[in-house]
Amino acid sequence: MTDCIFCKIASGLIPAKIVYEDDRFVVFPDISPLYKTHLLIVPKRHIASVNEVDAAGDAALAGIFAVAKAAAEKVGVAAGGYRLTVNTGLHAGQVVMHFHMHLLAGEPLKPL
Ligand code: AMP
Ligand code: ZN
């Protein structure tokens, strides 16, 4: 995992503007935001994608929705609403192979 950019951010090796952190997750802004608010919710444990989730990975991801809610509240978009997205694999356009959930908000979002 030494070459994984999100492992490096999660471990503090590469600095990021951390919006929220607990023992299992870090949340920081996407470097190339699609909307006014675009956060990434990243487990500290390296899980490549949903396709690699096993029992241990599932446990590592437990509580992710509460983290999303806490981050949305912290940046002031909870009341206005937000979208949570997880890209998995090639056809979904996943480019960083460390599981992450996008939190999109801050303005009206294009319908899916
Ligand atoms: P995905 O297509 O779901 O794999 O999205 C990966 C996201 O990670 C993209 O929206 C990128 O802009 C974002 N990203 C890549 N490198 C960084 C980085 N160093 N810091 C923050 N966001 C990043
Ligand atoms: Zn990683």
mmCIF file of C-alpha atoms and ligand atoms in Angstrom:
data_model
loop_
_atom_site.group_PDB
_atom_site.id
_atom_site.type_symbol
_atom_site.label_atom_id
_atom_site.label_comp_id
_atom_site.label_asym_id
_atom_site.label_seq_id
_atom_site.Cartn_x
_atom_site.Cartn_y
_atom_site.Cartn_z
ATOM 1 C CA MET A 1 0.000 0.000 0.000
ATOM 2 C CA THR A 2 3.049 2.291 0.059
ATOM 3 C CA ASP A 3 2.069 3.803 -3.260
ATOM 4 C CA CYS A 4 -1.541 4.496 -2.296
ATOM 5 C CA ILE A 5 -2.252 8.227 -2.188
ATOM 6 C CA PHE A 6 -5.227 7.862 0.184
ATOM 7 C CA CYS A 7 -3.233 5.647 2.576
ATOM 8 C CA LYS A 8 -0.610 8.388 2.647
ATOM 9 C CA ILE A 9 -3.216 11.070 3.390
ATOM 10 C CA ALA A 10 -4.977 8.880 5.967
ATOM 11 C CA SER A 11 -1.700 8.228 7.792
ATOM 12 C CA GLY A 12 -0.663 11.888 7.702
ATOM 13 C CA LEU A 13 2.275 11.264 5.360
ATOM 14 C CA ILE A 14 0.756 13.690 2.856
ATOM 15 C CA PRO A 15 -0.984 16.696 4.400
ATOM 16 C CA ALA A 16 -4.639 17.402 3.614
ATOM 17 C CA LYS A 17 -7.261 19.785 4.964
ATOM 18 C CA ILE A 18 -8.898 17.227 7.205
ATOM 19 C CA VAL A 19 -12.565 18.113 7.776
ATOM 20 C CA TYR A 20 -13.291 15.190 10.097
ATOM 21 C CA GLU A 21 -11.255 12.363 11.575
ATOM 22 C CA ASP A 22 -11.871 9.495 13.942
ATOM 23 C CA ASP A 23 -10.162 6.166 14.586
ATOM 24 C CA ARG A 24 -11.441 4.637 11.335
ATOM 25 C CA PHE A 25 -12.029 7.447 8.824
ATOM 26 C CA VAL A 26 -10.630 10.682 7.462
ATOM 27 C CA VAL A 27 -12.641 13.205 5.464
ATOM 28 C CA PHE A 28 -10.963 15.804 3.270
ATOM 29 C CA PRO A 29 -11.822 17.922 0.203
ATOM 30 C CA ASP A 30 -11.532 16.463 -3.274
ATOM 31 C CA ILE A 31 -8.599 18.037 -5.113
ATOM 32 C CA SER A 32 -10.777 18.550 -8.189
ATOM 33 C CA PRO A 33 -14.225 19.454 -6.852
ATOM 34 C CA LEU A 34 -17.318 18.825 -8.985
ATOM 35 C CA TYR A 35 -19.513 21.023 -6.772
ATOM 36 C CA LYS A 36 -19.068 23.809 -4.209
ATOM 37 C CA THR A 37 -18.719 21.121 -1.577
ATOM 38 C CA HIS A 38 -16.969 17.916 -2.604
ATOM 39 C CA LEU A 39 -15.533 15.811 0.196
ATOM 40 C CA LEU A 40 -14.019 12.338 0.216
ATOM 41 C CA ILE A 41 -14.804 9.982 3.090
ATOM 42 C CA VAL A 42 -11.892 7.560 3.302
ATOM 43 C CA PRO A 43 -11.391 4.558 5.595
ATOM 44 C CA LYS A 44 -7.934 4.436 7.193
ATOM 45 C CA ARG A 45 -7.766 0.738 6.366
ATOM 46 C CA HIS A 46 -6.818 0.070 2.752
ATOM 47 C CA ILE A 47 -9.739 -1.498 0.901
ATOM 48 C CA ALA A 48 -9.323 -1.203 -2.869
ATOM 49 C CA SER A 49 -13.000 -1.081 -3.794
ATOM 50 C CA VAL A 50 -16.400 -2.475 -2.886
ATOM 51 C CA ASN A 51 -15.374 -5.567 -4.863
ATOM 52 C CA GLU A 52 -12.695 -6.251 -2.254
ATOM 53 C CA VAL A 53 -14.933 -5.826 0.792
ATOM 54 C CA ASP A 54 -14.779 -8.897 3.031
ATOM 55 C CA ALA A 55 -15.912 -9.310 6.630
ATOM 56 C CA ALA A 56 -12.948 -7.301 7.979
ATOM 57 C CA GLY A 57 -13.473 -4.627 5.345
ATOM 58 C CA ASP A 58 -17.163 -4.473 6.144
ATOM 59 C CA ALA A 59 -16.298 -3.896 9.806
ATOM 60 C CA ALA A 60 -13.806 -1.190 8.810
ATOM 61 C CA LEU A 61 -16.550 0.587 6.849
ATOM 62 C CA ALA A 62 -19.190 0.294 9.565
ATOM 63 C CA GLY A 63 -20.426 3.696 10.649
ATOM 64 C CA ILE A 64 -19.560 5.412 7.370
ATOM 65 C CA PHE A 65 -23.004 7.002 7.069
ATOM 66 C CA ALA A 66 -22.718 8.538 10.523
ATOM 67 C CA VAL A 67 -19.337 9.938 9.440
ATOM 68 C CA ALA A 68 -20.899 11.351 6.268
ATOM 69 C CA LYS A 69 -23.606 12.997 8.340
ATOM 70 C CA ALA A 70 -21.076 14.445 10.797
ATOM 71 C CA ALA A 71 -18.938 15.818 7.959
ATOM 72 C CA ALA A 72 -21.996 17.302 6.217
ATOM 73 C CA GLU A 73 -23.007 19.004 9.449
ATOM 74 C CA LYS A 74 -19.479 20.263 10.042
ATOM 75 C CA VAL A 75 -19.242 21.993 6.649
ATOM 76 C CA GLY A 76 -22.827 23.257 6.872
ATOM 77 C CA VAL A 77 -24.502 21.318 4.068
ATOM 78 C CA ALA A 78 -26.582 18.815 6.030
ATOM 79 C CA ALA A 79 -29.810 20.815 5.936
ATOM 80 C CA GLY A 80 -29.454 21.730 2.252
ATOM 81 C CA GLY A 81 -28.877 18.133 1.272
ATOM 82 C CA TYR A 82 -26.115 16.124 -0.281
ATOM 83 C CA ARG A 83 -25.334 13.099 -2.421
ATOM 84 C CA LEU A 84 -23.120 10.172 -1.407
ATOM 85 C CA THR A 85 -21.483 8.249 -4.235
ATOM 86 C CA VAL A 86 -19.135 5.274 -4.374
ATOM 87 C CA ASN A 87 -17.542 4.473 -7.723
ATOM 88 C CA THR A 88 -16.538 0.838 -8.113
ATOM 89 C CA GLY A 89 -14.274 -0.314 -10.906
ATOM 90 C CA LEU A 90 -13.709 0.634 -14.503
ATOM 91 C CA HIS A 91 -17.200 1.343 -15.788
ATOM 92 C CA ALA A 92 -17.982 3.556 -12.805
ATOM 93 C CA GLY A 93 -14.800 5.542 -13.420
ATOM 94 C CA GLN A 94 -13.005 4.633 -10.199
ATOM 95 C CA VAL A 95 -9.475 6.008 -10.528
ATOM 96 C CA VAL A 96 -8.166 5.848 -6.959
ATOM 97 C CA MET A 97 -8.110 2.216 -5.882
ATOM 98 C CA HIS A 98 -8.631 2.904 -2.192
ATOM 99 C CA PHE A 99 -12.321 2.835 -1.286
ATOM 100 C CA HIS A 100 -13.797 6.302 -0.859
ATOM 101 C CA MET A 101 -17.238 7.840 -0.700
ATOM 102 C CA HIS A 102 -17.834 11.183 -2.411
ATOM 103 C CA LEU A 103 -20.003 13.738 -0.567
ATOM 104 C CA LEU A 104 -21.387 16.233 -3.082
ATOM 105 C CA ALA A 105 -23.281 19.309 -1.950
ATOM 106 C CA GLY A 106 -23.413 23.074 -1.607
ATOM 107 C CA GLU A 107 -25.602 23.781 -4.651
ATOM 108 C CA PRO A 108 -28.292 21.943 -6.639
ATOM 109 C CA LEU A 109 -26.840 18.705 -8.000
ATOM 110 C CA LYS A 110 -27.470 17.418 -11.499
ATOM 111 C CA PRO A 111 -30.054 14.613 -11.387
ATOM 112 C CA LEU A 112 -28.552 11.149 -11.718
HETATM 113 P P1 AMP B 1 -12.950 8.083 -8.143
HETATM 114 O O1 AMP B 1 -13.267 8.329 -9.595
HETATM 115 O O2 AMP B 1 -14.179 7.768 -7.357
HETATM 116 O O3 AMP B 1 -11.824 7.087 -7.943
HETATM 117 O O4 AMP B 1 -12.484 9.490 -7.610
HETATM 118 C C1 AMP B 1 -11.212 9.775 -7.141
HETATM 119 C C2 AMP B 1 -11.244 11.205 -6.696
HETATM 120 O O5 AMP B 1 -10.075 11.463 -5.947
HETATM 121 C C3 AMP B 1 -11.291 12.228 -7.843
HETATM 122 O O6 AMP B 1 -12.476 13.016 -7.694
HETATM 123 C C4 AMP B 1 -10.002 13.027 -7.640
HETATM 124 O O7 AMP B 1 -10.189 14.393 -7.918
HETATM 125 C C5 AMP B 1 -9.692 12.784 -6.183
HETATM 126 N N1 AMP B 1 -8.292 12.890 -5.799
HETATM 127 C C6 AMP B 1 -7.223 12.300 -6.391
HETATM 128 N N2 AMP B 1 -6.086 12.591 -5.729
HETATM 129 C C7 AMP B 1 -6.444 13.380 -4.685
HETATM 130 C C8 AMP B 1 -5.732 14.013 -3.637
HETATM 131 N N3 AMP B 1 -4.402 13.904 -3.514
HETATM 132 N N4 AMP B 1 -6.429 14.746 -2.733
HETATM 133 C C9 AMP B 1 -7.760 14.877 -2.851
HETATM 134 N N5 AMP B 1 -8.483 14.301 -3.811
HETATM 135 C C10 AMP B 1 -7.855 13.566 -4.726
HETATM 136 ZN ZN ZN B 2 -4.789 2.869 0.371
#
